[in-house]
Short mmCIF file of N, CA, C and O in Angstrom, two decimals:
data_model
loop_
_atom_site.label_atom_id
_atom_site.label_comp_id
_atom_site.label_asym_id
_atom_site.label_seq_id
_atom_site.Cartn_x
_atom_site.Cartn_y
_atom_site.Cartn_z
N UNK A 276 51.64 75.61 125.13
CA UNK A 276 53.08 75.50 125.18
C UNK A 276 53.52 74.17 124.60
O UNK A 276 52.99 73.08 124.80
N UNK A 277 54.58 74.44 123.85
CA UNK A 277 55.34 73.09 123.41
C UNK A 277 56.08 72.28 124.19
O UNK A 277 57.23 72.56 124.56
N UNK A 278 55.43 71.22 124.47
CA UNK A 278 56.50 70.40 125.68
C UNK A 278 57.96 69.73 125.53
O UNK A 278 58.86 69.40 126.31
N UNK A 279 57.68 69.67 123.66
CA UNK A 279 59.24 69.49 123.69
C UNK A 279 59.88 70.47 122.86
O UNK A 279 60.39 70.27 121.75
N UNK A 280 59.80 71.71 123.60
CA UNK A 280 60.25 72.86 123.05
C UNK A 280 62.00 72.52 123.80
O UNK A 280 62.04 71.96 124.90
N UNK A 281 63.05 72.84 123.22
CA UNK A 281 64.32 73.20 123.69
C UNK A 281 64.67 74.49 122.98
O UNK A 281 64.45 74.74 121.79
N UNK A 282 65.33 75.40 124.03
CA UNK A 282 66.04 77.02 123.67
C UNK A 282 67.26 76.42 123.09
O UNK A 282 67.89 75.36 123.09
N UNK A 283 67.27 77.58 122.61
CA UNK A 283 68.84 77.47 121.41
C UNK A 283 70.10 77.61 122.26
O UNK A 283 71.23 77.24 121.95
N UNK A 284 69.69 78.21 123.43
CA UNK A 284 70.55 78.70 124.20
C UNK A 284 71.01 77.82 125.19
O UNK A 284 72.07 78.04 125.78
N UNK A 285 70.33 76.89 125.41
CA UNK A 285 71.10 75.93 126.22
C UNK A 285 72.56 75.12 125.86
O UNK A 285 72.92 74.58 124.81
N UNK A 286 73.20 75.29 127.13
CA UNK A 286 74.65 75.02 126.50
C UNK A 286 75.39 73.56 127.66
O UNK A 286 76.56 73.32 127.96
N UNK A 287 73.97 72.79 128.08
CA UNK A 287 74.50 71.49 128.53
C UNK A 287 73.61 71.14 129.67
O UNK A 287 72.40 71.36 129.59
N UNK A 288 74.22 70.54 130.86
CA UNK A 288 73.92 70.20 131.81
C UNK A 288 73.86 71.23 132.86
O UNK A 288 72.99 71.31 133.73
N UNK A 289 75.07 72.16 132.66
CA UNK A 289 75.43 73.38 133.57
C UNK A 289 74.71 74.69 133.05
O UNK A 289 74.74 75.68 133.78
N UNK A 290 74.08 74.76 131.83
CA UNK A 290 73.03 76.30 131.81
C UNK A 290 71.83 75.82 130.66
O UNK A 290 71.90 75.59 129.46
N UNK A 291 70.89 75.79 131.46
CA UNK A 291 69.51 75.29 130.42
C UNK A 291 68.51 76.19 130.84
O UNK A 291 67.87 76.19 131.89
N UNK A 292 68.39 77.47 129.25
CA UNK A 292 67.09 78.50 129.49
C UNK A 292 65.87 77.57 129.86
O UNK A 292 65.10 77.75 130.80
N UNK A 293 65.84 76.59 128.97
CA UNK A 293 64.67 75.01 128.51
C UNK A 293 64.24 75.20 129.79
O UNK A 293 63.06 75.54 129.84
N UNK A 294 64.81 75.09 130.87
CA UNK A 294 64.58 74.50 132.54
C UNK A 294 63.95 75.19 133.12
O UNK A 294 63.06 74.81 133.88
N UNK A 295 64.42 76.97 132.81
CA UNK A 295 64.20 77.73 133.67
C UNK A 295 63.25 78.47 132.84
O UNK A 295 62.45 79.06 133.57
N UNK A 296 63.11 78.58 132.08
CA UNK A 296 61.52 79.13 131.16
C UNK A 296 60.67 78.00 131.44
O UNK A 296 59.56 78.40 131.79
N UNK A 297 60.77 76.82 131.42
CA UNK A 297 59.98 75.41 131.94
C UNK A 297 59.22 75.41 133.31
O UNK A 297 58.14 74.94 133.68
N UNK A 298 60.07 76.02 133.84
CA UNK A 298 59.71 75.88 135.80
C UNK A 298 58.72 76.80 136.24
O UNK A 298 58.45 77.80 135.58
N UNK A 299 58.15 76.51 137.34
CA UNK A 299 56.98 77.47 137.88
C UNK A 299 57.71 79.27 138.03
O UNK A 299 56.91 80.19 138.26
N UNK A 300 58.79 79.50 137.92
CA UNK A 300 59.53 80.92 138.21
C UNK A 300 59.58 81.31 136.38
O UNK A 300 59.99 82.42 136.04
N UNK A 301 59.14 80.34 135.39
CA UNK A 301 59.69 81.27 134.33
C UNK A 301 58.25 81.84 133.63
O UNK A 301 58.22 82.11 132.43
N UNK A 302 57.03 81.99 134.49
CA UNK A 302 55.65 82.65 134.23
C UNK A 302 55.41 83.44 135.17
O UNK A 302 55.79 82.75 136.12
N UNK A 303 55.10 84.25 135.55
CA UNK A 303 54.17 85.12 136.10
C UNK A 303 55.16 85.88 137.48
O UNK A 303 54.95 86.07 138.68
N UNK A 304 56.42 86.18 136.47
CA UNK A 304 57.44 86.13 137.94
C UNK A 304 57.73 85.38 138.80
O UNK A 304 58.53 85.79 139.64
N UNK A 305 57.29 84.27 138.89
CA UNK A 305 56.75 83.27 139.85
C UNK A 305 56.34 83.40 141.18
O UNK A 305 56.75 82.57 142.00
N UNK A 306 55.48 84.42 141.57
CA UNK A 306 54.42 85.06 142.09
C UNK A 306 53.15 84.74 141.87
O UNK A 306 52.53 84.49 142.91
N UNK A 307 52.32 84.62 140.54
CA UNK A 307 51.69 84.63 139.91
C UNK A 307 51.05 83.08 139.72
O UNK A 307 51.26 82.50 138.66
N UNK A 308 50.49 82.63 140.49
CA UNK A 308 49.79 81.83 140.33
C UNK A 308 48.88 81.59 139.00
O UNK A 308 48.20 82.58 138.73
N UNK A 309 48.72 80.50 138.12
CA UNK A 309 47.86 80.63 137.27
C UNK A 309 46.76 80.49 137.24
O UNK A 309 45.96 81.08 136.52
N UNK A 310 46.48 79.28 138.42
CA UNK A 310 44.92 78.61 138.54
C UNK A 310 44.66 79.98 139.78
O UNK A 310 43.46 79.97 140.02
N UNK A 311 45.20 80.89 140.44
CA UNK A 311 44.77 81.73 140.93
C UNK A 311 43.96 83.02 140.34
O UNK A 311 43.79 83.14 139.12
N UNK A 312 43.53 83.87 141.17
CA UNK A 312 42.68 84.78 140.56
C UNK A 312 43.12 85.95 139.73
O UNK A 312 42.39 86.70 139.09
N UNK A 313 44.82 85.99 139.87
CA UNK A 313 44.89 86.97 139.43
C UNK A 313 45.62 85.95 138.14
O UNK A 313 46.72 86.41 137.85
N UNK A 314 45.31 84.85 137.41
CA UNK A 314 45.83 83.74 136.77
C UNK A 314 45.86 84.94 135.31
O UNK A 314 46.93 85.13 134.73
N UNK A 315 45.00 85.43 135.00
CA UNK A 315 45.08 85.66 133.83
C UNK A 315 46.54 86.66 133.44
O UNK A 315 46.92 86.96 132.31
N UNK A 316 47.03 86.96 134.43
CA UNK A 316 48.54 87.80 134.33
C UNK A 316 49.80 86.77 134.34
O UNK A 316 50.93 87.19 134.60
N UNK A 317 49.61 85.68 134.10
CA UNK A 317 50.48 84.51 134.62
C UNK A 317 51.03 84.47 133.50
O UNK A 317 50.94 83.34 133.01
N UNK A 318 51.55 85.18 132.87
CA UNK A 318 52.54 85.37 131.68
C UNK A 318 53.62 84.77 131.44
O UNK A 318 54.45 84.77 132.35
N UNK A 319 53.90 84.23 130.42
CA UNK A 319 55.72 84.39 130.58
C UNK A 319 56.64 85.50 130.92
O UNK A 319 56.39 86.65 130.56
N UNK A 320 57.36 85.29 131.36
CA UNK A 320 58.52 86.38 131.86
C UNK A 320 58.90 87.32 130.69
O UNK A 320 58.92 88.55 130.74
N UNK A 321 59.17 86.58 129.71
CA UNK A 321 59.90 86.73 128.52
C UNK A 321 58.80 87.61 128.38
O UNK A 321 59.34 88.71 128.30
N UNK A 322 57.23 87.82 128.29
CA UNK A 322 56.54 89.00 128.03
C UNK A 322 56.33 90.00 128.45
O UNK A 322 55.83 91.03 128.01
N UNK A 323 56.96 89.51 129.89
CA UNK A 323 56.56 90.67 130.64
C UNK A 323 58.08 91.68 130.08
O UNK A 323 57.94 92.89 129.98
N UNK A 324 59.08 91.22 129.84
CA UNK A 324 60.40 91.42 129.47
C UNK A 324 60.04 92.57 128.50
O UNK A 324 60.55 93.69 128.49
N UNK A 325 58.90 92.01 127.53
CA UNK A 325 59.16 92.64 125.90
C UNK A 325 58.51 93.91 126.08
O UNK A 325 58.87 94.90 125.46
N UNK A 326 57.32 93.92 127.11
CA UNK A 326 56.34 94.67 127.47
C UNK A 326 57.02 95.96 127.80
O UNK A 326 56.79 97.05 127.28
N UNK A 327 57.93 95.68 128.79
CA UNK A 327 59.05 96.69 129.31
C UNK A 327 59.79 97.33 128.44
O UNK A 327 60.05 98.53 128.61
N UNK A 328 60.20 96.70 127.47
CA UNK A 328 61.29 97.20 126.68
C UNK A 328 60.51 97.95 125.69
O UNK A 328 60.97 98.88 125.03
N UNK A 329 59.39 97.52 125.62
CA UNK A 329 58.22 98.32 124.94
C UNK A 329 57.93 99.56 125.41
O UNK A 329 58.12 100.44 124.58
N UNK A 330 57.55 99.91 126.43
CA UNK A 330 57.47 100.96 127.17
C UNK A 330 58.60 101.86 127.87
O UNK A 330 58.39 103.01 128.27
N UNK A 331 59.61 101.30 127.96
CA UNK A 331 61.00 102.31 127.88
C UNK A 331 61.09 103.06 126.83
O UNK A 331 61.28 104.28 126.88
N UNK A 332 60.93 102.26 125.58
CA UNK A 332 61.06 103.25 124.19
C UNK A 332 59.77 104.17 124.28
O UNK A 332 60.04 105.37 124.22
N UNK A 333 58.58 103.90 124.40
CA UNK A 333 57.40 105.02 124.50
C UNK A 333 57.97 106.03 125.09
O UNK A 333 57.71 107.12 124.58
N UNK A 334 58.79 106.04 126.16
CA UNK A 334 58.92 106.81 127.06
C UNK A 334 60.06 107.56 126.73
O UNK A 334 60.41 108.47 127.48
N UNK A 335 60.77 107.28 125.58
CA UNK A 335 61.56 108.28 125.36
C UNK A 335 61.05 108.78 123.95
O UNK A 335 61.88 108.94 123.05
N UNK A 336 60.07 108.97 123.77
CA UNK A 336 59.60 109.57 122.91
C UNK A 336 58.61 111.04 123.53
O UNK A 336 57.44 111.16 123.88
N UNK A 337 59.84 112.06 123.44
CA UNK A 337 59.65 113.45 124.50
C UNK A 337 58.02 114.11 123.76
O UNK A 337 57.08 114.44 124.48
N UNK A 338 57.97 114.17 122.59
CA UNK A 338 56.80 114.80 122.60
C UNK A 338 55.28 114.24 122.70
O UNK A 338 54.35 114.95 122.32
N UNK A 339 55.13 113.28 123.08
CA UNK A 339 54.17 112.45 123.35
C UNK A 339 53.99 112.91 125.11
O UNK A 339 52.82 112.89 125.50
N UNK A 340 54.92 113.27 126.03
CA UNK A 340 54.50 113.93 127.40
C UNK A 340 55.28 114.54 128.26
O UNK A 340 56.41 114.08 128.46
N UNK A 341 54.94 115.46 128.79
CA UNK A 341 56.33 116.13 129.28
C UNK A 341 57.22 115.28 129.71
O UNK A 341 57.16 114.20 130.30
N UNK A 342 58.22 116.11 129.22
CA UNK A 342 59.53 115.56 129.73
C UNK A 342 59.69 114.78 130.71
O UNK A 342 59.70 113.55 130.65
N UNK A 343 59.93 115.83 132.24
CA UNK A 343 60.32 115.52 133.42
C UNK A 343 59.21 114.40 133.54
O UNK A 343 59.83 113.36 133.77
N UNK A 344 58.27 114.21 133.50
CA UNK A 344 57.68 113.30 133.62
C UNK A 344 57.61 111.38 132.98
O UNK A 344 57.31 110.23 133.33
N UNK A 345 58.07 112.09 131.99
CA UNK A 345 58.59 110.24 131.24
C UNK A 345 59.45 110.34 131.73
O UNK A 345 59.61 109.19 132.14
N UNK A 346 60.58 111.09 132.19
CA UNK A 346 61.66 110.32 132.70
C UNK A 346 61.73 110.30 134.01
O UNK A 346 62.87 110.08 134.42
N UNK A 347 60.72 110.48 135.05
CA UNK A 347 60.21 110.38 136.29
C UNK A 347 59.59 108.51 136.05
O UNK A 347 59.95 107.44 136.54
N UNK A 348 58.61 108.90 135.11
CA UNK A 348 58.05 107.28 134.95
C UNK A 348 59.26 106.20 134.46
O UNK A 348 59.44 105.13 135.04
N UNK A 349 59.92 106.57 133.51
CA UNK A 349 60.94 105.44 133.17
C UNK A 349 62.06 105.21 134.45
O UNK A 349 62.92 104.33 134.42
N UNK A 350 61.89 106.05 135.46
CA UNK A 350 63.16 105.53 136.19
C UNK A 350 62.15 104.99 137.22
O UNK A 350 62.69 104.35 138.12
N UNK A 351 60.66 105.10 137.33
CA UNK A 351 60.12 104.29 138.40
C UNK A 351 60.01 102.99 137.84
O UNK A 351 59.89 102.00 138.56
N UNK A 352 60.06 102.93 136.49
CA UNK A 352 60.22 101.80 135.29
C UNK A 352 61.59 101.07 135.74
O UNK A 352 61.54 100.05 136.42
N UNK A 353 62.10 101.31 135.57
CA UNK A 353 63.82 101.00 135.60
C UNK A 353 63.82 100.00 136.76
O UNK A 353 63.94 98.78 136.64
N UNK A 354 63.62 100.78 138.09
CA UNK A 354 63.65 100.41 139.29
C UNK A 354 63.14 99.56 139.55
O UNK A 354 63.80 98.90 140.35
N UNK A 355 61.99 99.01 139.25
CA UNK A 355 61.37 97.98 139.55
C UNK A 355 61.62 96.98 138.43
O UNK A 355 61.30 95.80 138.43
N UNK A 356 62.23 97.65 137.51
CA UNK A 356 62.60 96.13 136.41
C UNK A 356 63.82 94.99 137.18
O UNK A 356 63.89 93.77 137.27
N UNK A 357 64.96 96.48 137.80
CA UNK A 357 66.24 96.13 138.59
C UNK A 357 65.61 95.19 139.78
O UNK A 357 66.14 94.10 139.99
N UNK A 358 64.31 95.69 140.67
CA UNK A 358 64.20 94.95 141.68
C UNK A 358 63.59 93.45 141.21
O UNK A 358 64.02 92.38 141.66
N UNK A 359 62.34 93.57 140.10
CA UNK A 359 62.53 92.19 139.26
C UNK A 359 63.76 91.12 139.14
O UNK A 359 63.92 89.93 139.42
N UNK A 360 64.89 92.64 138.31
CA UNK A 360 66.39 91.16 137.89
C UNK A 360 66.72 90.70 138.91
O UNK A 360 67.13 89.54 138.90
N UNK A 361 66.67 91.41 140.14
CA UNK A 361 67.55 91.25 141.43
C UNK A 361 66.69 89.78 141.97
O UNK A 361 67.36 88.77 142.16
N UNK A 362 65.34 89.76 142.16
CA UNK A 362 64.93 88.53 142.62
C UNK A 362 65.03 87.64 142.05
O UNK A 362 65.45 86.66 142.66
N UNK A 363 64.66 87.47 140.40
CA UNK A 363 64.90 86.51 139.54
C UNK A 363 66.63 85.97 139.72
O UNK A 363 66.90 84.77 139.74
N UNK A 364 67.44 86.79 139.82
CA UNK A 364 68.85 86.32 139.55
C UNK A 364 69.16 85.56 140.83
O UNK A 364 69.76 84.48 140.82
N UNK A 365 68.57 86.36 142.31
CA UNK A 365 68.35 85.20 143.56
C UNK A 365 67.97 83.97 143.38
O UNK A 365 68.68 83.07 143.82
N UNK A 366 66.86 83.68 142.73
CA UNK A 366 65.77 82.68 142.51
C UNK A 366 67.05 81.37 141.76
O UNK A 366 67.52 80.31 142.17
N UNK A 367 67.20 82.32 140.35
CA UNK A 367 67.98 81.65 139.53
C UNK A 367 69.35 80.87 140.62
O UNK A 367 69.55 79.66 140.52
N UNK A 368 69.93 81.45 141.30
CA UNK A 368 71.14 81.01 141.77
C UNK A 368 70.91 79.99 143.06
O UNK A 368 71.50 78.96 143.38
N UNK A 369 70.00 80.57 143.56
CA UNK A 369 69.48 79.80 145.10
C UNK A 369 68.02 78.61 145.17
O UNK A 369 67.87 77.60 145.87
N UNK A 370 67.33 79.09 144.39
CA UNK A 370 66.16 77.97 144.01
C UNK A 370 66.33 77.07 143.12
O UNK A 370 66.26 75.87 143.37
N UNK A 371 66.64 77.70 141.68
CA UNK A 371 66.60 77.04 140.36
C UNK A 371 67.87 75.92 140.67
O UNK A 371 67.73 74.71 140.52
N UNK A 372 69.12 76.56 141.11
CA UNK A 372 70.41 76.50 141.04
C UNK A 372 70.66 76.12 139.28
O UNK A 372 71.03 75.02 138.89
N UNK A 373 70.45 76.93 138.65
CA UNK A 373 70.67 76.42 137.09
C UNK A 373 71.50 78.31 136.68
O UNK A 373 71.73 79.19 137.50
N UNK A 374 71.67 78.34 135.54
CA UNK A 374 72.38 79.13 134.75
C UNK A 374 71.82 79.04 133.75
O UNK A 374 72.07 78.15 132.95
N UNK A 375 70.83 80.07 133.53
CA UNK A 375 69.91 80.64 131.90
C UNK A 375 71.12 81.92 131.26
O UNK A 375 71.30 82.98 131.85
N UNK A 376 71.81 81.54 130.00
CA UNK A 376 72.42 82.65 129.84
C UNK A 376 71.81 83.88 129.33
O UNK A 376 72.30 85.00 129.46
N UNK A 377 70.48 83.53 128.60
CA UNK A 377 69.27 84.87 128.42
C UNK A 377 69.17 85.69 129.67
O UNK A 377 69.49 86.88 129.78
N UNK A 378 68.56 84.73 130.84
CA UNK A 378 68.19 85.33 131.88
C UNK A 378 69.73 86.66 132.42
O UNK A 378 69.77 87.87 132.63
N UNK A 379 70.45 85.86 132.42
CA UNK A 379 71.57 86.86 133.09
C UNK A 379 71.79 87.86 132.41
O UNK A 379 71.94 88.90 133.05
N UNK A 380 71.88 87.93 131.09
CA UNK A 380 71.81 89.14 129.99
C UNK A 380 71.13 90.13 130.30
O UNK A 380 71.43 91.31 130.46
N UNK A 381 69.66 89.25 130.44
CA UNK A 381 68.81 90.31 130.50
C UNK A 381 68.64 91.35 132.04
O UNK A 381 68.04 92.39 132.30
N UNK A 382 69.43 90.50 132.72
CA UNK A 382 69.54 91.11 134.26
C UNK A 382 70.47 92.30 133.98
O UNK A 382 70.17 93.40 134.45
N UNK A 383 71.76 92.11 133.13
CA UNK A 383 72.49 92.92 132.86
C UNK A 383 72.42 94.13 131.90
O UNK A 383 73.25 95.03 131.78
N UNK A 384 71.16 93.93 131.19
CA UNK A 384 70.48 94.92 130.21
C UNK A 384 70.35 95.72 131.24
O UNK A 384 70.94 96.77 131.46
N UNK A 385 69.34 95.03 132.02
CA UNK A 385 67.89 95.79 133.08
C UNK A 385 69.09 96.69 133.96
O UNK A 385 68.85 97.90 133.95
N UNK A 386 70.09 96.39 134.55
CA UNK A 386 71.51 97.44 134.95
C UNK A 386 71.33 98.20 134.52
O UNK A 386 70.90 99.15 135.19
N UNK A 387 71.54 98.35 133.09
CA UNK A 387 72.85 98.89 132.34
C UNK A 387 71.65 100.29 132.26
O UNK A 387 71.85 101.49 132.47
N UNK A 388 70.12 99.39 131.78
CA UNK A 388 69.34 100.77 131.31
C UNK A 388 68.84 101.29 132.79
O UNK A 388 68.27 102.34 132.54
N UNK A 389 68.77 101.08 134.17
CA UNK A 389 68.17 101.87 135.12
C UNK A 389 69.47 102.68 135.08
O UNK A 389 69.29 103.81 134.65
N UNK A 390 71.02 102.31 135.51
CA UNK A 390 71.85 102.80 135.14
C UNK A 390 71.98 104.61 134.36
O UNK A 390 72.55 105.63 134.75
N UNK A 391 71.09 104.27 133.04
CA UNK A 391 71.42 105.15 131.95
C UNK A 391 69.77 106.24 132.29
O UNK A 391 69.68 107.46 132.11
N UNK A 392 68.83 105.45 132.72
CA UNK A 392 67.48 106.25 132.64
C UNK A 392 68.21 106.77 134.18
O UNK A 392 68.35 107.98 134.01
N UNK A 393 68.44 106.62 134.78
CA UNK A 393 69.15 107.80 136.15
C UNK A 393 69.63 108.96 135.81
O UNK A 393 69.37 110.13 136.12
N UNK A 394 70.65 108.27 134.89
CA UNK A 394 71.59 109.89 134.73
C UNK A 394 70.93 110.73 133.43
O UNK A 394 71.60 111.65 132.96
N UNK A 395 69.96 110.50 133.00
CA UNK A 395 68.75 111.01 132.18
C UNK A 395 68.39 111.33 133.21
O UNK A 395 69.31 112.10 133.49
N UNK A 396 67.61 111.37 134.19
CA UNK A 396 66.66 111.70 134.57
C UNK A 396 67.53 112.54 135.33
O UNK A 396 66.90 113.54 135.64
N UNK A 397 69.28 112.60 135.98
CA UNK A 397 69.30 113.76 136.57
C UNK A 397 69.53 114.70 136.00
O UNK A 397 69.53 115.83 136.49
N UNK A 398 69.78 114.41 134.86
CA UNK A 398 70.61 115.74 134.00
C UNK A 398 69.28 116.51 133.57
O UNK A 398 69.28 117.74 133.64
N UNK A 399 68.04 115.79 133.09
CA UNK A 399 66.57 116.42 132.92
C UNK A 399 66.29 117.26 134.35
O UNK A 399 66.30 118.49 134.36
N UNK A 400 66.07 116.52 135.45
CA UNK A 400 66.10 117.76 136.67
C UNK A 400 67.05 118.66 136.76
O UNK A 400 66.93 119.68 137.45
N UNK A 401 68.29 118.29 135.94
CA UNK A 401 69.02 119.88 136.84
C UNK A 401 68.76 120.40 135.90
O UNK A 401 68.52 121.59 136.11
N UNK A 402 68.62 119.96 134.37
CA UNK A 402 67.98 121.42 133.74
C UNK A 402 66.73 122.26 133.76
O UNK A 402 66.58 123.40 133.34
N UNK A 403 65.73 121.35 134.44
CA UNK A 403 64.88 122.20 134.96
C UNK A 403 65.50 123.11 136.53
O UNK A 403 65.61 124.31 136.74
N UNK A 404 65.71 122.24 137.18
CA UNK A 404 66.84 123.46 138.18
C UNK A 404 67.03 124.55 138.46
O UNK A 404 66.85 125.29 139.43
N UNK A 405 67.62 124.62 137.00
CA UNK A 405 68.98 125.31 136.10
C UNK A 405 68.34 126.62 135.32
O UNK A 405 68.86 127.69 135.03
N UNK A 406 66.71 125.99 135.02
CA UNK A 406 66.17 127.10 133.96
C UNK A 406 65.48 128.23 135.25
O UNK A 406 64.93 129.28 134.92
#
């Protein structure tokens, strides 16, 4: 890691990604101990981020596995990305006390798509339902 790395995105004293990608919460969820055993998962966030967004798109790619089933997996996907944003955005407001404007985006992505993989996934069950 570059120690004098600064994000583009920092916009002062009052929101620095720099800080909060910097701090023990912006690797491994901050769960994830590094010098611990399960160290080798001690990722950046930001990968675990891309990883996800990686695998949402697999998952809407219908002929690669049944249906009802990727969109069974993407909303168990979803859900736990949401329960991810939900702690991180705690963390961010109550631990960090800082303002990453990436981070909040991406909390508001992680919404928007459990949000959208739901009503996919009900409209996929009622058409099985339905048939």
């Amino acid at each position: 890691a570059n120690p004098s790395f600064q994000a583009a995105c920092d916009l002062g004293s009052f929101a620095s990604c720099t800080r909060v990608s910097k701090s023990a919460w912006g690797t491994g969820l901050g769960v994830i101990d590094p010098r611990g055993p399960l160290g080798f998962l001690a990722w950046s966030n930001a990968l675990y981020g891309l990883l996800y967004y990686v695998w949402l798109l697999v998952l809407q790619l219908p002929a690669l596995f049944p249906l009802f089933k990727t969109r069974a997996l993407a909303l168990v996907s979803a859900a736990g990305s949401l329960v991810a944003s939900v702690f991180l955005a705690v963390v961010l407001a109550t631990v960090l006390r800082e303002l990453c404007v990436v981070c909040v985006a991406c909390y508001a992505v992680n919404g928007l798509l459990f949000y959208f993989v739901l009503r996919d996934f009900r409209r996929v069950a009622a058409a099985i339902r339905g048939a």
